[in-house]
mmCIF file of C-alpha atoms in Angstrom:
data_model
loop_
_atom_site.group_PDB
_atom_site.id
_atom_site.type_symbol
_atom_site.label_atom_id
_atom_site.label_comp_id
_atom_site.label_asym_id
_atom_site.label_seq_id
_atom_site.Cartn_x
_atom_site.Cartn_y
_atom_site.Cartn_z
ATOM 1 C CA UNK A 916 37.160 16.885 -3.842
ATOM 2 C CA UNK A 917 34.484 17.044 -6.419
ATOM 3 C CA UNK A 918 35.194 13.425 -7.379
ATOM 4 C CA UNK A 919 34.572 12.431 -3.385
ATOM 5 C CA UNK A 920 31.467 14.023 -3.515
ATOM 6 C CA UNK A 921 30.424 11.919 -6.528
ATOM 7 C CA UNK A 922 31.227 8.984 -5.202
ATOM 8 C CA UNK A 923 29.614 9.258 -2.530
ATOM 9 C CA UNK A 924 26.158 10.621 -3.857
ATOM 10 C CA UNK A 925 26.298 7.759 -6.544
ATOM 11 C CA UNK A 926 26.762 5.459 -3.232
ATOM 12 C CA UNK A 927 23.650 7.375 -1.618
ATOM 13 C CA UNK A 928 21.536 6.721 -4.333
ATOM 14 C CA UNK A 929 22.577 3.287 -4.652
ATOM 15 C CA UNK A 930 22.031 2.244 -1.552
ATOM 16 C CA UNK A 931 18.590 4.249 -1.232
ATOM 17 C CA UNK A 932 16.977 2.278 -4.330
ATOM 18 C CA UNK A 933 18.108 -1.324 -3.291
ATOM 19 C CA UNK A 934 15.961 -3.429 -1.294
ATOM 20 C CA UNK A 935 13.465 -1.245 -1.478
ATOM 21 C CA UNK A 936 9.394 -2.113 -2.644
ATOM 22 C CA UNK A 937 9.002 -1.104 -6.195
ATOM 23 C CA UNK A 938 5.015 0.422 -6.195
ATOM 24 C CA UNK A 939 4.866 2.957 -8.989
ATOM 25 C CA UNK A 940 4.194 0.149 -12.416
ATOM 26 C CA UNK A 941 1.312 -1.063 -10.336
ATOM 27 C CA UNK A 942 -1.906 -1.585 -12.574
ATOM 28 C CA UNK A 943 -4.721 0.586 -10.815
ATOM 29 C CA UNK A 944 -8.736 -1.013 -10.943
ATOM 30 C CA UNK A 945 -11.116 1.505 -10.012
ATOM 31 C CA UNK A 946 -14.583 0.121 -10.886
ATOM 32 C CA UNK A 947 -16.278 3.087 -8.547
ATOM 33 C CA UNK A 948 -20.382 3.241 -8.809
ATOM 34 C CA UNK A 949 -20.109 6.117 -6.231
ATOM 35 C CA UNK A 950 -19.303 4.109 -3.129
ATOM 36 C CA UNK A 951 -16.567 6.524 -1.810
ATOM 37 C CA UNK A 952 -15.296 10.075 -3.902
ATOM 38 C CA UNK A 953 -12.414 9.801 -6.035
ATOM 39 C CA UNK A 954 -10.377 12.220 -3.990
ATOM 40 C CA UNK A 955 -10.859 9.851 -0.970
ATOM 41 C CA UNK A 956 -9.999 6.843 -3.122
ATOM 42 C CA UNK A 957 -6.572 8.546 -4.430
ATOM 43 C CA UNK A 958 -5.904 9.342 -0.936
ATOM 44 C CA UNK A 959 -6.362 5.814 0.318
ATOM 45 C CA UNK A 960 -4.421 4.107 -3.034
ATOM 46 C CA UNK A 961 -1.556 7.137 -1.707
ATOM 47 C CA UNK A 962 -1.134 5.450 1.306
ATOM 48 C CA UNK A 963 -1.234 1.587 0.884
ATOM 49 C CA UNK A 964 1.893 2.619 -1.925
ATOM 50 C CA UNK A 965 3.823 4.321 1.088
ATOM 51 C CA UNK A 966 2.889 2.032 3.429
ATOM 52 C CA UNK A 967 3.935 -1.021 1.063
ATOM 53 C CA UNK A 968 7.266 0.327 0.434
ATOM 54 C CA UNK A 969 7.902 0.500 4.187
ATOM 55 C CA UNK A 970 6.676 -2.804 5.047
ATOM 56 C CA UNK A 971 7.210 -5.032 1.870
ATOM 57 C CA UNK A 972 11.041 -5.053 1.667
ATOM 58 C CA UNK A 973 12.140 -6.474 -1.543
ATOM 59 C CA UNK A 974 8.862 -7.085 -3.363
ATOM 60 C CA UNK A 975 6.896 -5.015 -6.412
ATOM 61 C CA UNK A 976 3.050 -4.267 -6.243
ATOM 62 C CA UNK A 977 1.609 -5.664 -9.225
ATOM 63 C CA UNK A 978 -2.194 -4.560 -8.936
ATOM 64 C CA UNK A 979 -4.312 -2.229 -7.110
ATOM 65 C CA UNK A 980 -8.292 -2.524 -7.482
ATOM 66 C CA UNK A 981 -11.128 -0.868 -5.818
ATOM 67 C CA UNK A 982 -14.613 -2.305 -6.351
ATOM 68 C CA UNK A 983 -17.947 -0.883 -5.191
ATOM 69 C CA UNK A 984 -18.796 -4.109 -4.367
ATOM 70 C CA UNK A 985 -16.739 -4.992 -1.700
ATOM 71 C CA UNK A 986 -17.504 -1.574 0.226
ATOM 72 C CA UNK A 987 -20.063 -1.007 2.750
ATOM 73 C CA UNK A 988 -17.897 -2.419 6.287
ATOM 74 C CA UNK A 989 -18.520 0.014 8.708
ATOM 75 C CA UNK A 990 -17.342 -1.774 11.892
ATOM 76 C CA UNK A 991 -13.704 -3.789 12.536
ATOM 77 C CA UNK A 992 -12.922 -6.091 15.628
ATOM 78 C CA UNK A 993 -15.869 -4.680 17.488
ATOM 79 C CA UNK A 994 -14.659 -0.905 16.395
ATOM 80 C CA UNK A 995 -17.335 1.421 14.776
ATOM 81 C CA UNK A 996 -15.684 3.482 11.664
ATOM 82 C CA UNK A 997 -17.586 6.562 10.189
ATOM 83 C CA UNK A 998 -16.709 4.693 6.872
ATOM 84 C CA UNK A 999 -14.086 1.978 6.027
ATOM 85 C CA UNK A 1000 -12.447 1.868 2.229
ATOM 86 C CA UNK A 1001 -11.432 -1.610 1.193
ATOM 87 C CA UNK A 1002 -8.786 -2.278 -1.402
ATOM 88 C CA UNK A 1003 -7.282 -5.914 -2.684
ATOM 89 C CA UNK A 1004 -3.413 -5.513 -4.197
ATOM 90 C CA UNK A 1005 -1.130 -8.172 -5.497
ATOM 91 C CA UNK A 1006 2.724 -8.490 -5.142
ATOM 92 C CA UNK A 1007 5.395 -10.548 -5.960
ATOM 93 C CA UNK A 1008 8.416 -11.274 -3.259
ATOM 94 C CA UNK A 1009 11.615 -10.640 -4.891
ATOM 95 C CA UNK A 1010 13.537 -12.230 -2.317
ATOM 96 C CA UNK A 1011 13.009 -15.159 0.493
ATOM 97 C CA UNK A 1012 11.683 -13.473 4.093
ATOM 98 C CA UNK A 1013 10.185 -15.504 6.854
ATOM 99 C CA UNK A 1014 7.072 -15.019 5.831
ATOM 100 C CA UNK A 1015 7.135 -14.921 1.580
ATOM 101 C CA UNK A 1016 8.798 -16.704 -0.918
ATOM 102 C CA UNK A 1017 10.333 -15.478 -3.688
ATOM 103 C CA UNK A 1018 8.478 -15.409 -6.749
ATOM 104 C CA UNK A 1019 5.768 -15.927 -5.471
ATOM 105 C CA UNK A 1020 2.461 -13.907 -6.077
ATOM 106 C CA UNK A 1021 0.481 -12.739 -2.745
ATOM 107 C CA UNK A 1022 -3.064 -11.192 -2.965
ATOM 108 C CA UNK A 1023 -3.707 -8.907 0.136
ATOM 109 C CA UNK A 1024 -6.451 -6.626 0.977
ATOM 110 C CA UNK A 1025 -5.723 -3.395 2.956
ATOM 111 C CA UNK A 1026 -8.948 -1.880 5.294
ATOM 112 C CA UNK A 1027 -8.272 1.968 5.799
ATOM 113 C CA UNK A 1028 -10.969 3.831 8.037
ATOM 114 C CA UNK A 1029 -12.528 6.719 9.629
ATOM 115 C CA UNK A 1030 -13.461 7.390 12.672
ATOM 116 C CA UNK A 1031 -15.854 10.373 12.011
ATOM 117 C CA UNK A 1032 -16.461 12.230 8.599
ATOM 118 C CA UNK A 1033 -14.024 14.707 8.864
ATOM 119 C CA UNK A 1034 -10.753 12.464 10.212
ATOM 120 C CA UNK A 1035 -8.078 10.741 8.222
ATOM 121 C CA UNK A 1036 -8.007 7.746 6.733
ATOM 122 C CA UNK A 1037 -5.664 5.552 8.777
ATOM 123 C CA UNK A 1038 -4.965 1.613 7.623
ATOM 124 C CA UNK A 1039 -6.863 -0.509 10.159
ATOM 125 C CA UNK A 1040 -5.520 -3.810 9.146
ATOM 126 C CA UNK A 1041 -4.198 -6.228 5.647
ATOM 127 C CA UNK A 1042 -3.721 -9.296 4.839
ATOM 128 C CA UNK A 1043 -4.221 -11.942 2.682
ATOM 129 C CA UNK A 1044 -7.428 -11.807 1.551
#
């Protein structure tokens, strides 16, 4: 009986890891000169990671990187956002999709945003950027 069990968590885990987005050996840029906290940055980074290993089946983030410079959006297809974080990442597809090739590198950028000071930061769009 023991041996069943085995087998079957060893199957579990195997087929929980394959296919999936690999996010965690992802190089992390912050170059912050006080745009948005550090707590709301983490928070953001946090979610593009989950959100990447949901949607980006069989690819591996290679780069994350916030810049001060490319902050400051406060309004997205004629929506007004208390405040809007922007963040550019870079992947590589480790398989063929409809949409990616494999081996190939993407660059994306991911806008999360606000709706009032106190809300969530929710993803409002990405894409390559």
């Amino acid at each position: 009986m023991k041996i069943k069990i085995w087998i079957i968590i060893s199957l579990m885990v195997i087929f929980l890891t394959t296919g999936c987005s690999k996010v965690n050996s992802a190089k992390i840029t912050i170059n912050n000169e006080g745009t948005h906290s550090n707590k709301d940055i983490d928070k953001v980074i946090s979610k593009l990671k989950n959100e990447f290993k949901y949607y980006f089946n069989d690819c591996e983030m290679l780069s994350i990187d916030y810049d001060s410079d490319k902050q400051g959006i406060k309004e997205w297809n004629n929506t007004k956002y208390y405040d809007i974080l922007t963040i550019d990442f870079d992947f590589i597809a480790k398989k063929n999709t409809q949409v990616l090739s494999k081996d190939n590198t993407y660059g994306y950028t991911a806008y999360y945003g606000k709706k009032s000071e106190n809300s969530s930061w929710q993803r409002i769009d990405w894409g390559q950027g």
